[in-house]
Amino acid sequence: MSVRVVVADDQELVRSGFSMILDAQPDIEVVAEAGDGAEAVAAVERHAPDVLLLDIRMPVMDGLEAARRVCAGSACKVVMLTTFDLDEYVYEALYAGASGFLLKDVRRDDLVHAVRVVAAGDSLLAPAVTRRLVADIVRRRHEEAAADVTPRRLEVLTAREVETLRLLARGLSNSEIATTLFVSEHTVKTHVSNVLSKLGLRDRVQAVICAYETGLVAPGSP
Amino acid sequence: MSVRVVVADDQELVRSGFSMILDAQPDIEVVAEAGDGAEAVAAVERHAPDVLLLDIRMPVMDGLEAARRVCAGSACKVVMLTTFDLDEYVYEALYAGASGFLLKDVRRDDLVHAVRVVAAGDSLLAPAVTRRLVADIVRRRHEEAAADVTPRRLEVLTAREVETLRLLARGLSNSEIATTLFVSEHTVKTHVSNVLSKLGLRDRVQAVICAYETGLVAPGSP
DNA sequence: GGCGTTCTCCCCCGCACGGGCGAGGCCGCG
DNA sequence: CGCGGCCTCGCCCGTGCGGGGGAGAACGCC
């Protein structure tokens, strides 16, 4: 059973070139071509192909919008094609639901391979795109790691003071903190005062902000 | 100029199989083999190859640790190989600095292709891995988008009240907010009171928490 | 012209908060 | 053993904060 493909590109030469390469494969069949995004969406609706090869820059409706509609309305996999591998294009394409992202200077073997991979339900990116994507992931991790390190500002605090600050940052009053920690309210006030003076803060409001900024508490955690 | 490769795998048959495939290429040269992580690190130091093919599960020192050391101490690119494409392996490998991540059932053409891609400075992942990585990225985006919607809780507030809340959440006192907004302190107190009653909060501390939780202010923004 | 909303300003009052100053028990360290 | 840090608790006091009530001006809407 062969893979049915629709090719969409506003440049007729590019379009027919890709079609010829794919049609030359015994297990791939190009069932339609499209010259803009609207035609591409219509062709997918009519032919229900397995894979849509989609240029990003196209008249009438651009490739990203077409990708969104196709991915939302059918089981057809989308492979984006572009001359420029701008990061914004990549992310927009992935958010739109694309399964592949290739540059137009792709080798014919890689193109054929990509169609087979996405038809099988997997994903595939151009190596240069993969490299930047991986770099982004690692960068995020480093930022998160840096955020984990920031609480070193809090290491001047004792364990009890940190505990007090944590409850403080959840909106508890001194008396509520006292009840929670099974101590007197005065003890809580002492801890709070120590926290404020040690961190150079003015009041409990600034303490709450500090707790969020250092990551002691995080949005969404409660 | 050929690509110099080191192959590291504790299973002798797998190792020599990969080596034979790669050595058969005119532009690839296997300069050493290693049976564990420590040997792999030593081989890289001795031969300074362009690419290290590295199994994850190995005795003495596992592939992830070896990848960390190699990536930290040399310009050698690392391609991880594993039988199981567990997500944790993938992320750990990327954090370690790997440029490639393949499954051991890889086709010989793809293996050769991967070596050439990473030697050129790009990255390459197995299609199944790419698919999950992309899914993760899209999921993150959706979570962030959901976070953007949350501030609907704040739409009961007037523009002035939101502005007051924003300053409040940055640690300003009523008098400081008054100075910033060019109004009297009484006016600020009125706004603050309105914010508290409209949102069902008790004091300015809970207002700060609300500002962070709804995303009105975010950690790292000041 | 009425009406509601918003922004502004004023009064008084109660209280939680924060600072100062002191003190006792517990534990680890030199 | 003495010393210092931490946790605990106490009292006094000034003030920033929050609630209540009231009110005028500007704006848009019907």
Coordinates of C-alpha atoms (C1' of nucleotides) in Angstrom, one line a residue:
Chain A
M1 CA 0.0 0.0 0.0
S2 CA 1.6 3.2 -1.2
V3 CA 1.9 6.5 0.6
R4 CA -0.4 9.1 -0.9
V5 CA 1.0 12.6 -1.1
V6 CA -0.1 16.2 -1.9
V7 CA 2.6 18.7 -2.9
A8 CA 1.9 22.4 -2.3
D9 CA 4.3 25.2 -3.5
D10 CA 3.6 28.4 -5.3
Q11 CA 6.7 27.9 -7.6
E12 CA 5.6 25.6 -10.3
L13 CA 9.2 24.3 -11.0
V14 CA 9.8 23.5 -7.4
R15 CA 6.5 21.8 -7.1
S16 CA 6.9 19.6 -10.1
G17 CA 10.5 18.8 -9.1
F18 CA 9.4 17.4 -5.7
S19 CA 6.5 15.6 -7.3
M20 CA 8.8 13.8 -9.8
I21 CA 11.2 12.7 -7.1
L22 CA 8.4 11.3 -5.0
D23 CA 6.4 9.8 -7.8
A24 CA 9.6 7.9 -8.9
Q25 CA 9.4 5.9 -5.7
P26 CA 7.5 2.7 -6.0
D27 CA 5.8 3.1 -2.6
I28 CA 4.9 6.8 -3.0
E29 CA 2.1 8.3 -5.1
V30 CA 1.5 12.1 -5.6
V31 CA -2.3 12.4 -5.9
A32 CA -2.5 16.2 -6.3
E33 CA -0.6 19.5 -6.4
A34 CA -1.5 22.9 -5.1
G35 CA -0.2 26.5 -5.8
D36 CA -1.4 28.2 -2.6
G37 CA -2.6 27.4 0.9
A38 CA -6.3 27.4 0.1
E39 CA -5.7 25.0 -2.8
A40 CA -3.7 22.8 -0.5
V41 CA -6.5 22.6 2.1
A42 CA -9.0 21.8 -0.6
A43 CA -6.8 19.2 -2.1
V44 CA -6.4 17.5 1.3
E45 CA -10.2 17.5 1.8
R46 CA -10.8 16.0 -1.6
H47 CA -8.1 13.4 -1.8
A48 CA -7.5 12.5 1.9
P49 CA -3.8 11.9 1.4
D50 CA -1.4 10.5 4.0
V51 CA 1.1 13.3 3.8
L52 CA 1.0 17.0 2.7
L53 CA 4.2 18.6 1.6
L54 CA 3.8 22.3 2.3
D55 CA 5.8 25.4 1.5
I56 CA 5.6 28.1 4.1
R57 CA 5.6 31.2 1.9
M58 CA 2.6 31.0 -0.4
P59 CA 0.0 33.5 -1.7
V60 CA -3.8 33.5 -0.7
M61 CA -3.1 31.5 2.5
D62 CA 0.3 30.9 3.8
G63 CA 1.7 27.5 4.7
L64 CA 1.3 27.9 8.5
E65 CA -2.4 28.7 8.4
A66 CA -2.9 25.8 5.9
A67 CA -1.0 23.5 8.2
R68 CA -3.2 24.5 11.2
R69 CA -6.4 23.8 9.2
V70 CA -5.2 20.5 7.8
C71 CA -3.9 19.2 11.2
A72 CA -7.1 20.3 12.9
G73 CA -9.4 18.7 10.4
S74 CA -7.8 15.5 9.1
A75 CA -5.4 12.7 9.9
C76 CA -3.0 13.9 7.1
K77 CA 0.6 14.5 8.3
V78 CA 2.2 17.8 7.3
V79 CA 5.8 18.3 6.3
M80 CA 6.8 22.0 6.1
L81 CA 9.3 23.2 3.5
T82 CA 11.1 26.5 3.5
T83 CA 14.1 28.2 2.0
F84 CA 14.9 30.0 5.3
D85 CA 15.1 28.0 8.5
L86 CA 14.1 30.9 10.8
D87 CA 13.4 29.8 14.3
E88 CA 10.0 31.4 14.4
Y89 CA 8.9 29.4 11.4
V90 CA 9.9 26.2 13.0
Y91 CA 8.1 26.8 16.3
E92 CA 5.0 28.1 14.5
A93 CA 5.0 25.0 12.3
L94 CA 5.3 22.7 15.2
Y95 CA 2.5 24.5 17.1
A96 CA 0.4 24.2 14.0
G97 CA 0.9 20.5 14.2
A98 CA 3.5 19.8 11.5
S99 CA 5.3 16.4 11.7
G100 CA 8.3 17.5 9.6
F101 CA 10.3 20.5 8.9
L102 CA 12.8 20.5 6.0
L103 CA 14.8 23.1 4.1
K104 CA 14.4 23.3 0.3
D105 CA 18.1 22.3 -0.2
V106 CA 17.2 18.9 1.1
R107 CA 18.8 15.9 -0.7
R108 CA 16.3 13.8 -2.6
D109 CA 17.0 10.7 -0.5
D110 CA 16.2 12.7 2.7
L111 CA 13.0 14.1 1.2
V112 CA 11.8 10.6 0.3
H113 CA 12.9 9.3 3.7
A114 CA 11.0 12.2 5.4
V115 CA 7.7 11.3 3.7
R116 CA 8.0 7.7 4.8
V117 CA 8.9 8.6 8.4
V118 CA 5.9 11.0 8.9
A119 CA 3.6 8.6 7.1
A120 CA 4.6 6.0 9.8
G121 CA 3.6 8.5 12.5
D122 CA 7.0 9.7 13.5
S123 CA 8.6 13.2 13.1
L124 CA 11.6 14.5 11.3
L125 CA 13.5 17.8 11.3
A126 CA 16.3 19.1 9.1
P127 CA 19.6 18.6 11.0
A128 CA 20.3 22.3 11.3
V129 CA 16.8 22.7 12.8
T130 CA 17.3 19.8 15.2
R131 CA 20.6 21.4 16.3
R132 CA 18.9 24.6 17.3
L133 CA 15.9 22.9 18.8
V134 CA 18.3 20.8 21.0
A135 CA 20.2 23.9 21.9
D136 CA 17.0 25.5 23.0
I137 CA 16.1 22.6 25.2
V138 CA 19.5 22.6 26.8
R139 CA 19.3 26.3 27.3
R140 CA 16.0 26.0 29.0
R141 CA 17.4 23.4 31.3
H142 CA 20.3 25.6 32.1
E143 CA 18.0 28.5 32.9
E144 CA 16.0 26.2 35.2
A145 CA 19.1 25.0 36.8
A146 CA 20.2 28.6 37.4
A147 CA 16.8 29.2 39.0
D148 CA 17.5 26.3 41.3
V149 CA 20.7 27.9 42.3
T150 CA 19.3 31.3 43.1
P151 CA 17.9 30.3 46.5
R152 CA 21.5 30.6 47.6
R153 CA 20.3 34.1 48.6
L154 CA 18.2 32.3 51.1
E155 CA 20.9 30.2 52.6
V156 CA 21.5 32.8 55.3
L157 CA 18.2 31.7 56.7
T158 CA 17.8 29.0 59.2
A159 CA 15.5 26.0 58.5
R160 CA 12.8 27.4 60.7
E161 CA 13.0 30.8 59.0
V162 CA 12.7 29.2 55.6
E163 CA 9.6 27.3 56.8
T164 CA 8.1 30.5 58.1
L165 CA 8.9 32.3 54.8
R166 CA 7.2 29.5 52.9
L167 CA 4.0 29.8 54.8
L168 CA 4.2 33.6 54.8
A169 CA 4.4 33.4 51.0
R170 CA 1.3 31.4 50.9
G171 CA -0.7 34.2 52.4
L172 CA -0.9 33.1 56.0
S173 CA -1.0 35.6 58.8
N174 CA 1.3 35.5 61.8
S175 CA -1.3 33.8 64.0
E176 CA -2.0 31.2 61.2
I177 CA 1.6 30.5 60.8
A178 CA 1.9 30.1 64.6
T179 CA -1.0 27.5 64.6
T180 CA 0.6 25.6 61.7
L181 CA 4.0 25.5 63.3
F182 CA 2.7 24.8 66.8
V183 CA 4.5 27.8 68.3
S184 CA 3.4 31.1 69.7
E185 CA 2.6 34.0 67.6
H186 CA 5.5 35.9 69.1
T187 CA 7.9 33.3 67.9
V188 CA 6.6 33.7 64.4
K189 CA 7.0 37.4 64.6
T190 CA 10.6 36.8 65.6
H191 CA 11.2 34.5 62.7
V192 CA 9.6 37.0 60.3
S193 CA 11.7 39.8 61.7
N194 CA 14.8 37.8 61.2
V195 CA 13.9 36.9 57.7
L196 CA 13.3 40.6 56.9
S197 CA 16.5 41.8 58.4
K198 CA 18.6 39.0 57.0
L199 CA 17.3 39.6 53.5
G200 CA 17.2 43.4 53.7
L201 CA 13.5 43.5 53.1
R202 CA 11.0 46.0 54.5
D203 CA 7.8 44.1 55.1
R204 CA 6.1 40.7 54.5
V205 CA 5.0 41.8 51.1
Q206 CA 8.5 42.1 49.9
A207 CA 9.2 38.7 51.5
V208 CA 6.5 37.1 49.4
I209 CA 8.0 38.6 46.3
C210 CA 11.5 37.3 47.3
A211 CA 10.0 33.9 47.8
Y212 CA 8.6 33.8 44.3
E213 CA 11.7 35.4 42.7
T214 CA 14.1 32.9 44.3
G215 CA 11.8 30.0 43.4
L216 CA 11.1 29.0 47.0
V217 CA 7.5 29.0 45.9
A218 CA 6.4 28.8 42.3
P219 CA 3.3 29.9 40.5
G220 CA 0.9 27.0 40.1
S221 CA 2.3 25.0 43.1
P222 CA -0.5 25.6 45.6
Chain B
M1 CA 39.4 14.5 4.5
S2 CA 37.6 11.7 6.2
V3 CA 35.6 11.7 9.3
R4 CA 37.4 10.0 12.2
V5 CA 35.1 7.9 14.5
V6 CA 35.4 6.0 17.8
V7 CA 32.8 3.3 18.4
A8 CA 31.9 2.4 22.1
D9 CA 29.7 -0.5 23.0
D10 CA 30.1 -3.3 25.5
Q11 CA 28.7 -5.9 23.1
E12 CA 31.6 -7.0 20.9
L13 CA 29.3 -8.1 18.0
V14 CA 27.4 -4.8 17.9
R15 CA 30.6 -2.8 18.1
S16 CA 32.3 -4.6 15.3
G17 CA 29.1 -4.5 13.2
F18 CA 28.8 -0.7 13.5
S19 CA 32.5 -0.4 12.8
M20 CA 32.4 -2.4 9.7
I21 CA 29.4 -0.5 8.3
L22 CA 31.2 2.8 8.9
D23 CA 34.7 1.7 7.8
A24 CA 33.1 0.6 4.5
Q25 CA 32.4 4.3 3.7
P26 CA 35.1 6.0 1.7
D27 CA 34.8 9.2 3.8
I28 CA 34.7 7.6 7.3
E29 CA 37.5 6.0 9.3
V30 CA 37.0 4.1 12.6
V31 CA 40.2 4.9 14.5
A32 CA 39.4 3.0 17.7
E33 CA 36.8 0.9 19.6
A34 CA 35.9 0.9 23.3
G35 CA 34.1 -1.7 25.5
D36 CA 33.1 0.6 28.3
G37 CA 32.7 4.3 29.2
A38 CA 36.2 4.7 30.7
E39 CA 37.8 3.2 27.6
A40 CA 35.7 5.5 25.4
V41 CA 36.9 8.6 27.2
A42 CA 40.5 7.4 27.0
A43 CA 40.2 6.6 23.4
V44 CA 38.8 10.1 22.6
E45 CA 41.7 11.7 24.5
R46 CA 44.2 9.6 22.6
H47 CA 42.8 9.7 19.1
A48 CA 40.9 13.1 19.1
P49 CA 38.2 11.8 16.7
D50 CA 35.5 13.9 15.1
V51 CA 32.6 11.6 16.3
L52 CA 32.1 9.2 19.2
L53 CA 29.4 6.6 18.8
L54 CA 28.3 5.7 22.3
D55 CA 26.1 3.1 23.8
I56 CA 24.2 4.2 26.9
R57 CA 24.3 1.0 28.9
M58 CA 27.9 0.1 29.6
P59 CA 29.9 -1.3 32.5
V60 CA 32.6 0.7 34.5
M61 CA 31.2 4.1 33.3
D62 CA 27.8 4.4 31.6
G63 CA 27.4 6.2 28.3
L64 CA 25.8 9.3 29.8
E65 CA 28.7 10.0 32.1
A66 CA 31.2 9.3 29.3
A67 CA 29.2 11.7 27.1
R68 CA 29.4 14.5 29.7
R69 CA 33.2 14.1 30.0
V70 CA 33.8 14.0 26.3
C71 CA 31.6 16.9 25.5
A72 CA 33.1 19.0 28.3
G73 CA 36.7 18.2 27.4
S74 CA 36.9 18.0 23.6
A75 CA 35.4 19.1 20.4
C76 CA 34.4 15.5 19.6
K77 CA 30.7 15.2 18.7
V78 CA 28.7 12.4 20.5
V79 CA 26.0 10.2 19.0
M80 CA 24.2 8.2 21.6
L81 CA 22.9 4.7 20.8
T82 CA 20.4 2.7 22.8
T83 CA 18.0 -0.2 22.5
F84 CA 15.4 1.5 24.6
D85 CA 14.3 5.0 23.6
L86 CA 13.2 6.1 27.1
D87 CA 12.6 9.8 27.4
E88 CA 14.8 10.2 30.4
Y89 CA 17.7 8.8 28.4
V90 CA 17.1 11.3 25.6
Y91 CA 17.0 14.4 27.8
E92 CA 20.0 13.2 29.9
A93 CA 21.9 12.7 26.7
L94 CA 21.0 16.1 25.3
Y95 CA 21.9 17.7 28.6
A96 CA 25.2 15.9 28.5
G97 CA 25.9 17.5 25.2
A98 CA 25.1 14.8 22.7
S99 CA 24.5 15.8 19.1
G100 CA 22.7 12.7 18.0
F101 CA 20.4 10.1 19.5
L102 CA 19.7 6.9 17.6
L103 CA 18.0 3.5 18.3
K104 CA 20.1 0.4 17.7
D105 CA 17.6 -0.8 15.1
V106 CA 18.8 2.1 12.9
R107 CA 19.2 1.3 9.2
R108 CA 22.8 1.3 8.0
D109 CA 22.2 4.3 5.7
D110 CA 20.8 6.3 8.6
L111 CA 23.7 5.5 10.8
V112 CA 26.2 6.6 8.1
H113 CA 24.1 9.7 7.5
A114 CA 24.0 10.5 11.2
V115 CA 27.8 10.4 11.5
R116 CA 28.2 12.8 8.6
V117 CA 25.5 15.2 9.9
V118 CA 27.0 15.5 13.4
A119 CA 30.5 15.8 12.0
A120 CA 29.2 18.8 10.1
G121 CA 28.1 20.4 13.4
D122 CA 24.4 19.7 13.1
S123 CA 22.2 17.4 15.2
L124 CA 20.1 14.4 14.4
L125 CA 17.5 12.3 16.4
A126 CA 15.7 9.1 15.6
P127 CA 12.3 9.9 14.2
A128 CA 10.4 8.4 17.1
V129 CA 12.5 10.5 19.5
T130 CA 11.9 13.6 17.4
R131 CA 8.2 12.9 17.5
R132 CA 8.1 12.9 21.3
L133 CA 10.4 15.8 21.6
V134 CA 8.2 17.8 19.3
A135 CA 5.1 16.7 21.3
D136 CA 6.8 17.9 24.5
I137 CA 7.5 21.3 23.0
V138 CA 3.9 21.7 21.8
R139 CA 2.7 20.6 25.2
R140 CA 4.8 23.2 26.9
R141 CA 3.3 25.8 24.6
H142 CA -0.2 24.7 25.5
E143 CA 0.6 24.9 29.2
E144 CA 1.9 28.4 28.7
A145 CA -1.1 29.4 26.7
A146 CA -3.4 28.1 29.4
A147 CA -1.4 30.2 31.9
D148 CA -2.1 33.3 29.7
V149 CA -5.8 32.6 30.0
T150 CA -5.9 32.6 33.8
P151 CA -5.8 36.4 34.2
R152 CA -9.5 36.3 33.4
R153 CA -10.0 36.2 37.2
L154 CA -8.6 39.8 37.1
E155 CA -11.0 41.1 34.5
V156 CA -13.4 42.2 37.3
L157 CA -10.8 44.9 38.1
T158 CA -10.7 48.3 36.6
A159 CA -7.6 49.5 34.8
R160 CA -6.6 51.6 37.7
E161 CA -7.0 48.8 40.1
V162 CA -4.9 46.5 38.0
E163 CA -2.2 49.1 37.9
T164 CA -2.4 49.4 41.6
L165 CA -2.2 45.7 42.0
R166 CA 0.9 45.5 39.8
L167 CA 2.8 48.1 41.9
L168 CA 1.5 46.4 45.0
A169 CA 3.0 43.1 43.8
R170 CA 6.3 44.8 43.3
G171 CA 6.6 45.5 47.0
L172 CA 5.6 49.2 47.1
S173 CA 3.8 50.6 50.1
N174 CA 0.6 52.6 49.8
S175 CA 2.4 55.9 49.9
E176 CA 4.9 54.8 47.3
I177 CA 2.1 53.7 45.0
A178 CA 0.5 57.0 45.6
T179 CA 3.7 58.8 44.5
T180 CA 4.1 56.6 41.5
L181 CA 0.5 57.1 40.3
F182 CA 0.4 60.8 41.3
V183 CA -2.6 60.4 43.5
S184 CA -3.2 60.7 47.2
E185 CA -2.6 57.8 49.5
H186 CA -6.3 57.7 50.3
T187 CA -7.0 57.0 46.7
V188 CA -4.5 54.1 46.7
K189 CA -6.1 52.7 49.8
T190 CA -9.5 52.8 48.1
H191 CA -8.1 50.9 45.0
V192 CA -6.4 48.4 47.2
S193 CA -9.6 47.8 49.2
N194 CA -11.5 47.4 46.0
V195 CA -9.0 44.8 44.7
L196 CA -9.1 42.8 47.9
S197 CA -12.9 42.8 48.1
K198 CA -13.4 42.1 44.4
L199 CA -11.0 39.1 44.4
G200 CA -12.1 37.9 47.8
L201 CA -8.6 38.4 49.4
R202 CA -7.8 39.3 53.0
D203 CA -4.7 41.5 52.8
R204 CA -2.0 42.8 50.4
V205 CA 0.1 39.7 50.9
Q206 CA -2.6 37.5 49.3
A207 CA -2.9 40.1 46.6
V208 CA 0.8 39.7 45.8
I209 CA 0.3 35.9 45.6
C210 CA -2.7 36.3 43.3
A211 CA -0.7 38.6 41.0
Y212 CA 2.0 35.9 40.7
E213 CA -0.5 33.0 40.3
T214 CA -2.4 34.8 37.6
G215 CA 0.7 35.8 35.8
L216 CA 0.1 39.5 36.2
V217 CA 3.6 39.6 37.4
A218 CA 6.2 36.8 36.7
P219 CA 9.3 35.7 38.5
G220 CA 12.4 37.3 36.8
S221 CA 10.5 40.2 35.4
P222 CA 11.7 43.0 37.7
Chain C
dG1 C1' -31.8 65.0 31.7
dG2 C1' -31.1 60.8 34.8
dC3 C1' -28.1 56.8 35.9
dG4 C1' -24.2 53.8 36.6
dT5 C1' -19.2 53.4 36.6
dT6 C1' -14.9 55.0 37.6
dC7 C1' -11.5 57.9 39.7
dT8 C1' -10.6 60.9 43.2
dC9 C1' -10.5 62.6 48.1
dC10 C1' -11.8 63.0 53.1
dC11 C1' -12.9 61.3 58.0
dC12 C1' -12.4 57.8 61.9
dC13 C1' -11.2 53.4 64.0
dG14 C1' -9.3 48.8 65.1
dC15 C1' -5.7 45.8 64.6
dA16 C1' -2.2 43.1 62.6
dC17 C1' 2.3 44.1 61.7
dG18 C1' 7.2 45.2 62.6
dG19 C1' 11.0 47.0 65.8
dG20 C1' 13.4 47.1 70.1
dC21 C1' 14.9 44.9 74.2
dG22 C1' 15.3 41.0 77.0
dA23 C1' 15.6 36.0 78.4
dG24 C1' 15.7 30.9 78.9
dG25 C1' 16.7 26.1 77.0
dC26 C1' 19.1 23.3 73.6
dC27 C1' 22.8 21.8 70.8
dG28 C1' 27.3 21.6 68.5
dC29 C1' 32.1 23.2 68.5
dG30 C1' 36.5 24.4 70.1
Chain D
dC1 C1' 33.8 23.7 80.2
dG2 C1' 32.4 28.1 77.9
dC3 C1' 30.8 30.2 73.7
dG4 C1' 27.8 31.0 70.0
dG5 C1' 23.8 29.8 67.1
dC6 C1' 19.1 28.5 66.9
dC7 C1' 14.4 28.2 68.6
dT8 C1' 11.3 29.6 71.9
dC9 C1' 8.6 33.2 74.5
dG10 C1' 7.5 37.7 76.8
dC11 C1' 6.1 43.0 76.8
dC12 C1' 5.8 47.8 74.9
dC13 C1' 5.0 50.8 71.2
dG14 C1' 4.5 53.2 66.9
dT15 C1' 2.6 52.8 62.4
dG16 C1' 1.1 51.0 58.1
dC17 C1' -2.8 48.6 56.8
dG18 C1' -7.6 47.5 56.0
dG19 C1' -12.7 48.6 56.7
dG20 C1' -16.5 51.7 57.1
dG21 C1' -19.0 55.7 55.7
dG22 C1' -19.5 59.7 52.8
dA23 C1' -18.9 62.7 48.7
dG24 C1' -17.7 65.3 44.4
dA25 C1' -16.3 65.3 39.3
dA26 C1' -15.9 63.2 34.9
dC27 C1' -17.5 60.0 31.5
dG28 C1' -20.5 57.1 28.8
dC29 C1' -25.2 55.2 28.1
dC30 C1' -30.1 55.1 27.7

